[in-house]
Amino acid sequence: MKLQTLISYILLLAVFASCIALEDDFSPSISSMEIEENKVFHYKDTFNLSVTFSDNVLISEATISIGEVNPESSSVFTFSFDSTYADIQARALAIDSSLVIPAYVPTGQYFLALKNKDAGDNVMVDSIFFRIESDTILPSFSSDISVMSAIEGNQESTVYCRGERLLLSGILSDNIGLTKLSVQFADSSPRNFLIQGDSLDINDIVQRQIFIPESLENGIDTLTLTLEDEYSNVSVKKIPLEINCDDVAANFASYESTQEIPSDRIVLIYPGTPFQLTSLIAEDEGGLDSVQLEVSRIPVSSDGSTSTPIIEQFVEVALNGVNTIDLATLEDLNFNFEFDELTTDAGETIFINVKIKDQEQTWDNASFFRFSLVAREDLAPSITVTDFIFNDTKEYVPENEPYALTPQTNSINIKLEGKIYENVGLQSVLIEFIDLGLGSRGTSASKTVTEFSSYPVDLGSLISDLQMVVPSMNQADLYEYSQTDFRLRILATDIRGQTDEIIYNFSVDYSLAIEEGEGEVEEPILPGRKGF
């Protein structure tokens, strides 16, 4: 055969062969990622479905099925997936999806079935078995779970006391759902709260209902929080608590004042008389928290009804945990009290209430130091003369009755002893010694005093510089009179205008002085006057 004829035969054979369809004997393939045989999943886990279907020519159909191996017909919740992809007309199909396993689906064995069919009706099937179990994830407490006192001003304290209300804060969570929170102090009976939800604020659950039991002793005790979910998964959180109760209330150790406070706590004082608490010692072993001072005035009602107290002072001062303090040294507290000497009515009251509390007390059960100042009636002044002194000789002289004096060789100098009593204040004291017979020509004297340093006023000191003299006969210029009268008048007036007056009368007969002297006294020669 010629070479040319051979080449032509080969070309003709090639063309004939290209017109004949070839049979596809290659099966398609399936590859799945991240799914292991008999892998166990739990509720709310993520089922990563990652499958690639491929074929050397074309894929005509791909099927994915997920379901329970032995399904329960009564189950309401299921975990299943059934999808067929047709008319793909491609050599590869990739499925990448994430499925969340629902809660409450039946537990047990499940399957993943895969089917790949190519254009030549070649089929590849594959199956993987896995298990679904119920929830095993523990419920959780947020990292900021905290406990603090519900007592105002005590939130920063880390020490608590029996009976104290506690505030809890923080978030409780679970992947499925929470069912119960238990709160327990040491070995006491737990307080259970039924709850529902997957994320809850613990404060919304307990709602200020947690109190430290009275049975706990001082020391370190444990607050146990137990959290349970729907599948009985339990988490426990223990919080140590220091219990240190100050069982002794704050107290007032001592006081000092300008006037003693009697057992009935009523101090009677006159208007204008100052009263002062010069010392008031407060103490507490666990530390004083604060002090309150309330001063109210209760006026006197004209119709006898109870008057409404008028609050004149209310002060609260923090004591910052000191163990002992003299409250009288605090600048913010005024312990000086006084009734106005001019406007106060008898019976008007000033009520003083001092309260202290420690860090465990409230103002409702605070310790107190209370007393009342009651205004006494401002009586009129009272003059009392005990003795007259005539030339150093004491004599009793009746009031408002003539008292005979007989001066001879020597004049009679008059002094006296006595007191002027006044319970509020004197405005003035007038002393007049008047020669009634000779008037201004005689030995009259007067004095008005308006300043007083203390009460009662000593009369002797008050008139020590006042010359009250009954002159002797040889010194007297009688102007044809042989007798005369002297009057001593003392008038005391207080600041309210109330008065007391006392008068003494002295009768002097010079003729008696001549007779008693038996002519031994030379008769004075007086101008324009004859002898006796």
XYZ file of C-alpha atoms in Angstrom:
532
model
C 0.000 0.000 0.000
C 1.190 3.286 -0.858
C 1.953 5.735 1.945
C -0.546 8.282 0.670
C -3.305 5.701 0.699
C -2.424 4.744 4.316
C -2.580 8.306 5.572
C -5.968 8.780 3.937
C -7.295 5.633 5.656
C -6.162 6.821 9.115
C -7.817 10.209 8.668
C -11.076 8.607 7.581
C -11.033 6.303 10.626
C -10.492 9.251 12.991
C -13.437 11.145 11.544
C -15.692 8.096 11.890
C -14.667 7.480 15.453
C -15.422 11.077 16.519
C -19.046 10.652 15.497
C -19.661 7.721 17.912
C -20.788 8.579 21.561
C -18.513 7.223 24.324
C -20.073 5.699 27.502
C -19.294 7.500 30.936
C -18.174 4.785 33.242
C -16.857 7.166 36.025
C -18.983 7.590 39.192
C -19.479 10.990 40.788
C -17.873 11.729 44.138
C -18.911 13.257 47.547
C -16.658 14.830 50.095
C -17.930 16.128 53.451
C -15.907 18.221 55.881
C -16.005 18.610 59.681
C -18.461 15.790 60.243
C -17.110 12.804 62.045
C -18.813 9.463 62.353
C -20.804 9.146 65.613
C -19.957 12.651 66.677
C -22.103 13.854 69.601
C -23.942 17.146 69.386
C -25.927 18.907 72.092
C -28.797 21.297 72.071
C -27.900 24.674 70.619
C -24.718 23.291 69.110
C -23.896 24.299 65.539
C -24.032 21.566 62.907
C -21.667 22.648 60.137
C -22.920 21.204 56.853
C -20.024 21.357 54.418
C -20.409 18.994 51.402
C -18.921 19.035 47.907
C -20.527 17.083 45.062
C -18.334 16.531 41.963
C -18.232 14.572 38.683
C -15.865 14.216 35.782
C -18.587 15.264 33.349
C -21.762 16.824 34.810
C -23.803 16.551 37.970
C -27.458 16.202 37.272
C -28.877 15.923 40.817
C -27.650 16.173 44.434
C -29.600 15.307 47.558
C -28.948 16.039 51.268
C -31.076 14.501 54.016
C -30.795 14.816 57.812
C -33.118 13.034 60.195
C -33.610 10.790 63.183
C -32.811 7.108 62.675
C -35.819 5.904 64.617
C -38.145 8.898 64.719
C -40.669 9.364 67.497
C -44.031 10.177 66.048
C -45.094 11.969 69.242
C -42.252 14.445 69.232
C -43.197 18.039 68.596
C -39.657 19.255 67.995
C -37.464 17.749 65.270
C -34.058 18.260 63.769
C -34.263 17.430 60.041
C -33.088 18.662 56.658
C -34.162 17.374 53.235
C -33.109 19.150 50.074
C -32.629 18.052 46.430
C -30.668 20.158 43.967
C -31.678 19.355 40.341
C -30.495 20.479 36.881
C -27.158 21.479 38.232
C -25.328 21.050 34.899
C -21.970 21.544 36.507
C -19.067 19.404 37.427
C -19.063 20.534 41.073
C -21.591 21.693 43.682
C -20.446 22.953 47.095
C -22.873 23.271 50.023
C -21.615 25.197 53.060
C -24.224 25.964 55.728
C -24.586 26.061 59.513
C -27.548 24.530 61.282
C -28.322 25.109 64.976
C -29.623 22.052 66.755
C -32.862 23.114 68.470
C -33.527 22.427 72.081
C -36.062 19.834 73.091
C -35.637 17.635 69.982
C -35.528 13.907 70.630
C -32.140 12.631 71.652
C -30.521 9.639 70.006
C -28.942 8.655 66.694
C -29.315 10.774 63.588
C -28.106 10.373 60.009
C -26.722 12.572 57.292
C -27.516 10.987 53.852
C -25.838 12.312 50.685
C -26.575 11.335 47.053
C -24.816 12.477 43.890
C -26.138 11.541 40.445
C -24.294 12.477 37.270
C -25.520 12.898 33.705
C -24.737 9.268 32.920
C -27.021 8.163 35.764
C -24.063 7.090 37.773
C -24.978 7.453 41.456
C -22.819 7.901 44.516
C -24.399 7.718 47.992
C -22.832 8.328 51.375
C -24.136 8.451 54.931
C -22.761 9.572 58.259
C -24.286 8.818 61.631
C -24.104 11.204 64.634
C -25.821 11.577 67.973
C -27.806 14.386 69.594
C -27.795 14.507 73.373
C -29.615 16.877 75.700
C -28.041 20.062 77.145
C -24.931 19.538 79.241
C -23.720 23.142 79.330
C -23.792 24.619 82.820
C -25.647 27.823 83.508
C -23.335 30.719 84.292
C -22.916 33.728 86.553
C -21.535 36.917 85.097
C -18.138 37.948 86.355
C -19.552 41.058 88.039
C -21.867 39.217 90.453
C -21.669 41.291 93.652
C -23.244 41.740 97.077
C -23.704 44.985 98.983
C -25.705 46.353 101.876
C -29.092 47.907 101.241
C -28.536 50.356 104.100
C -28.106 53.874 102.783
C -24.569 55.091 103.289
C -23.274 51.584 103.976
C -23.003 50.314 100.408
C -19.215 50.438 100.407
C -18.867 48.359 103.544
C -17.676 44.760 103.272
C -18.806 43.909 106.796
C -22.417 42.953 107.422
C -24.691 42.221 110.355
C -27.519 39.862 111.190
C -30.859 41.033 109.860
C -29.241 43.313 107.304
C -30.874 43.502 103.887
C -28.568 42.700 100.970
C -28.645 43.784 97.355
C -27.417 41.345 94.681
C -26.359 42.415 91.206
C -25.169 40.632 88.080
C -26.481 38.543 85.164
C -27.515 34.876 85.182
C -27.511 33.060 81.833
C -27.929 29.669 80.176
C -27.859 28.425 76.607
C -31.307 26.848 76.928
C -33.233 28.229 79.850
C -32.952 28.813 83.610
C -35.417 27.303 86.031
C -34.309 27.984 89.599
C -32.064 30.195 91.731
C -31.327 29.248 95.325
C -29.827 31.647 97.873
C -28.399 30.150 101.044
C -26.449 31.556 103.996
C -24.075 29.032 105.561
C -26.150 26.005 106.642
C -29.464 27.804 106.862
C -32.435 26.816 104.718
C -32.094 28.061 101.134
C -34.420 30.618 99.644
C -35.606 29.338 96.242
C -36.737 31.483 93.344
C -38.410 29.860 90.313
C -37.272 31.628 87.177
C -37.667 31.425 83.415
C -35.433 32.778 80.698
C -31.940 32.435 79.312
C -30.524 35.750 80.557
C -31.804 37.359 83.767
C -30.720 40.120 86.148
C -30.362 38.631 89.627
C -31.587 41.853 91.224
C -34.866 41.536 89.329
C -35.222 38.023 90.723
C -34.552 38.542 94.436
C -36.075 42.051 94.564
C -34.546 43.162 97.905
C -35.852 40.036 99.666
C -32.499 38.767 100.930
C -31.748 39.242 104.646
C -28.841 37.861 106.641
C -30.305 35.299 109.092
C -30.315 36.128 112.784
C -28.834 32.706 113.493
C -25.414 33.548 112.050
C -22.534 34.207 114.399
C -19.873 36.837 113.946
C -17.154 35.619 111.595
C -16.729 34.636 107.955
C -19.792 32.935 106.500
C -20.656 31.908 102.953
C -23.440 33.102 100.723
C -24.136 30.275 98.244
C -25.895 30.939 94.949
C -27.107 27.815 93.120
C -28.322 28.141 89.547
C -30.174 25.373 87.703
C -31.288 25.098 84.081
C -34.029 23.111 82.396
C -31.860 19.998 82.081
C -30.787 19.995 85.718
C -27.375 21.393 84.955
C -26.264 23.164 88.102
C -23.714 25.911 88.746
C -22.714 27.067 92.202
C -21.126 30.362 93.241
C -19.885 30.917 96.779
C -19.380 34.437 98.114
C -17.651 34.900 101.473
C -19.329 37.377 103.824
C -17.843 38.865 106.963
C -20.478 39.031 109.699
C -19.528 41.390 112.491
C -22.538 42.778 114.304
C -22.145 45.678 116.647
C -24.754 44.381 119.070
C -24.294 47.268 121.503
C -26.014 50.462 120.424
C -24.205 53.757 120.467
C -24.512 55.472 123.839
C -24.003 58.758 125.648
C -21.289 58.195 128.235
C -21.464 61.486 130.144
C -22.494 65.108 129.998
C -21.703 68.388 131.700
C -23.928 71.437 131.739
C -24.282 74.793 133.422
C -27.294 73.446 135.320
C -27.982 69.862 136.323
C -30.561 67.935 134.310
C -32.850 66.135 136.802
C -34.273 62.649 136.378
C -37.517 63.939 134.871
C -35.394 65.623 132.151
C -37.065 69.011 132.805
C -34.819 71.945 133.619
C -36.539 75.036 135.003
C -34.708 78.243 134.162
C -35.553 81.909 134.233
C -35.713 83.909 131.024
C -32.368 85.438 130.234
C -30.472 82.691 132.055
C -28.178 80.875 129.597
C -28.071 77.083 129.596
C -25.175 75.284 127.956
C -24.166 71.688 127.409
C -20.453 72.104 127.946
C -19.710 68.437 127.256
C -21.633 65.512 125.753
C -19.573 62.361 125.240
C -20.859 59.801 122.713
C -19.197 56.430 122.149
C -19.569 53.139 120.293
C -17.181 50.200 120.034
C -17.937 49.577 116.377
C -17.764 53.226 115.362
C -20.232 56.103 115.393
C -21.976 56.845 112.125
C -23.633 60.236 112.617
C -25.412 62.596 115.028
C -28.614 64.607 114.743
C -29.533 67.662 116.784
C -33.125 68.875 116.749
C -34.183 71.908 118.798
C -37.843 72.871 118.901
C -39.675 75.580 120.800
C -43.159 75.051 122.213
C -44.920 78.341 122.966
C -47.616 78.781 125.592
C -51.141 78.716 124.219
C -53.449 81.413 125.533
C -56.478 79.086 125.519
C -54.730 76.196 127.230
C -54.546 73.971 124.134
C -51.381 72.165 123.079
C -49.218 74.377 120.891
C -47.494 73.145 117.772
C -43.728 72.805 118.241
C -41.616 75.098 116.090
C -38.360 73.518 114.893
C -35.619 76.102 115.330
C -32.610 73.956 114.563
C -32.045 70.650 112.775
C -28.504 69.518 112.031
C -27.051 66.171 110.984
C -23.297 65.635 111.155
C -21.319 62.596 109.959
C -19.006 61.108 112.597
C -17.057 58.905 110.171
C -16.727 55.849 112.399
C -14.982 57.423 115.413
C -15.303 55.410 118.605
C -15.696 58.328 121.002
C -16.261 62.052 120.607
C -17.322 65.061 122.643
C -20.245 66.359 120.609
C -19.973 69.758 122.287
C -16.711 70.331 120.407
C -18.357 70.097 116.976
C -18.703 73.502 115.345
C -21.911 72.510 113.556
C -23.749 71.758 116.798
C -24.944 74.623 119.001
C -25.593 73.544 122.576
C -26.296 77.044 123.937
C -29.925 77.769 124.823
C -31.724 80.715 126.383
C -35.189 82.224 126.745
C -35.619 85.852 125.788
C -35.844 87.799 129.017
C -38.454 90.256 127.743
C -40.816 88.233 125.535
C -40.874 84.765 127.111
C -44.000 83.589 128.879
C -43.854 81.315 131.876
C -44.155 77.705 130.783
C -42.613 78.188 127.342
C -40.490 75.140 126.474
C -37.348 74.435 124.494
C -37.072 70.719 123.625
C -33.590 69.415 122.831
C -33.232 66.018 121.141
C -29.747 64.681 120.379
C -29.662 61.355 118.487
C -26.658 59.209 117.582
C -26.389 55.968 115.671
C -23.670 53.520 114.849
C -23.236 51.813 111.506
C -25.775 49.131 112.409
C -28.523 51.439 113.661
C -31.098 53.475 111.811
C -32.587 56.778 112.936
C -35.718 54.897 113.978
C -33.799 52.976 116.653
C -31.034 55.508 117.289
C -29.822 56.295 120.811
C -31.002 59.637 122.162
C -30.249 62.276 124.801
C -33.352 64.379 125.414
C -34.365 67.065 127.858
C -36.588 70.141 128.083
C -35.945 73.672 129.258
C -39.051 75.279 130.763
C -39.246 79.003 131.423
C -39.977 79.965 135.018
C -42.305 82.836 135.845
C -40.483 86.153 136.043
C -41.611 87.459 139.429
C -41.284 91.010 140.647
C -38.085 91.873 142.540
C -38.102 91.407 146.312
C -36.301 93.661 148.790
C -35.344 92.162 152.127
C -33.678 94.271 154.865
C -32.361 92.183 157.715
C -30.706 94.767 159.987
C -30.062 98.476 160.341
C -26.717 99.599 161.691
C -26.745 102.800 163.717
C -23.184 103.868 164.475
C -22.007 100.237 164.312
C -24.910 98.956 166.423
C -27.348 96.593 164.755
C -31.020 97.161 165.335
C -34.233 95.769 163.919
C -36.454 98.420 162.365
C -40.058 97.602 161.398
C -41.215 98.622 157.955
C -43.675 101.539 157.609
C -43.674 102.245 161.358
C -41.975 105.309 162.902
C -38.723 104.481 164.582
C -37.446 106.990 167.121
C -33.897 108.212 166.970
C -32.320 110.547 169.547
C -29.016 112.005 168.400
C -26.943 113.581 171.144
C -23.334 114.601 170.972
C -22.637 112.508 167.885
C -24.552 112.277 164.665
C -26.139 108.946 163.732
C -24.709 107.262 160.627
C -27.163 104.766 159.145
C -26.179 101.637 157.267
C -28.146 98.497 156.605
C -27.832 94.841 155.606
C -30.102 93.013 153.191
C -30.646 91.677 149.683
C -32.627 92.520 146.572
C -33.793 89.297 144.943
C -34.479 89.191 141.219
C -34.715 86.078 139.024
C -34.237 87.703 135.611
C -32.773 91.178 135.736
C -33.084 94.544 137.437
C -33.490 97.714 135.513
C -32.799 100.081 138.427
C -32.674 100.494 142.185
C -33.508 103.868 143.744
C -32.437 104.685 147.336
C -33.760 107.927 148.862
C -32.978 109.222 152.367
C -35.004 112.376 152.868
C -35.203 114.830 155.758
C -38.934 115.454 155.624
C -38.820 118.392 158.027
C -35.983 120.365 156.564
C -36.192 119.023 153.010
C -33.263 120.112 150.902
C -31.906 122.120 153.821
C -31.464 118.955 155.793
C -29.161 115.976 155.288
C -31.072 114.296 152.427
C -29.275 111.874 150.041
C -30.298 109.692 147.060
C -28.773 107.234 144.626
C -29.970 105.383 141.513
C -28.143 102.214 140.404
C -28.672 100.706 136.928
C -25.814 98.239 136.576
C -25.774 94.913 138.374
C -23.158 92.180 138.099
C -24.909 89.391 139.965
C -28.036 88.437 141.864
C -29.196 88.760 144.559
C -27.931 92.322 144.982
C -26.253 93.067 148.304
C -27.878 96.186 149.755
C -25.018 96.929 152.087
C -22.575 97.119 149.203
C -25.061 99.030 147.062
C -25.401 101.930 149.521
C -21.949 101.826 151.061
C -21.097 105.209 149.550
C -24.458 106.859 150.361
C -24.342 109.256 153.321
C -27.453 108.641 155.400
C -26.855 110.778 158.494
C -29.083 112.080 161.300
C -27.029 115.059 162.600
C -26.406 115.648 166.291
C -28.162 118.553 168.053
C -25.173 120.792 167.982
C -24.812 120.209 164.264
C -28.463 120.570 163.388
C -29.799 123.795 162.024
C -33.381 123.314 163.099
C -34.663 126.706 162.124
C -37.017 126.906 165.095
C -37.955 123.220 164.769
C -37.279 120.906 167.691
C -38.113 117.699 165.818
C -38.060 116.298 162.309
C -38.682 113.056 160.395
C -36.482 111.073 158.004
C -37.726 108.602 155.401
C -35.700 105.839 153.742
C -37.260 104.622 150.495
C -35.871 101.760 148.380
C -37.520 101.090 144.998
C -36.395 98.130 142.831
C -37.633 97.853 139.203
C -36.937 94.846 136.989
C -36.547 94.787 133.205
C -40.238 94.067 132.719
C -41.255 97.066 134.822
C -42.272 95.039 137.867
C -41.407 96.771 141.146
C -40.956 96.274 144.846
C -40.794 99.171 147.293
C -39.934 99.386 150.959
C -40.135 102.473 153.210
C -38.715 103.110 156.669
C -39.628 106.168 158.763
C -37.372 107.629 161.478
C -38.619 110.189 164.021
C -36.043 112.548 165.619
C -36.897 114.715 168.664
C -34.088 117.055 169.582
C -35.840 118.186 172.724
C -35.386 114.712 174.106
C -31.732 114.979 173.350
C -31.494 118.139 175.559
C -33.326 116.530 178.452
C -31.304 113.388 178.325
C -28.126 115.440 178.158
C -29.093 117.408 181.375
C -27.778 120.662 180.059
C -24.405 119.250 179.233
C -24.817 120.189 175.626
C -24.466 123.843 174.893
C -27.440 125.152 173.002
C -26.367 126.203 169.564
C -27.053 129.750 168.668
C -28.915 129.801 165.460
C -29.648 132.960 163.490
C -33.163 134.315 163.979
C -34.054 131.651 166.471
C -34.536 131.761 170.293
C -33.507 128.934 172.521
C -35.768 126.020 173.590
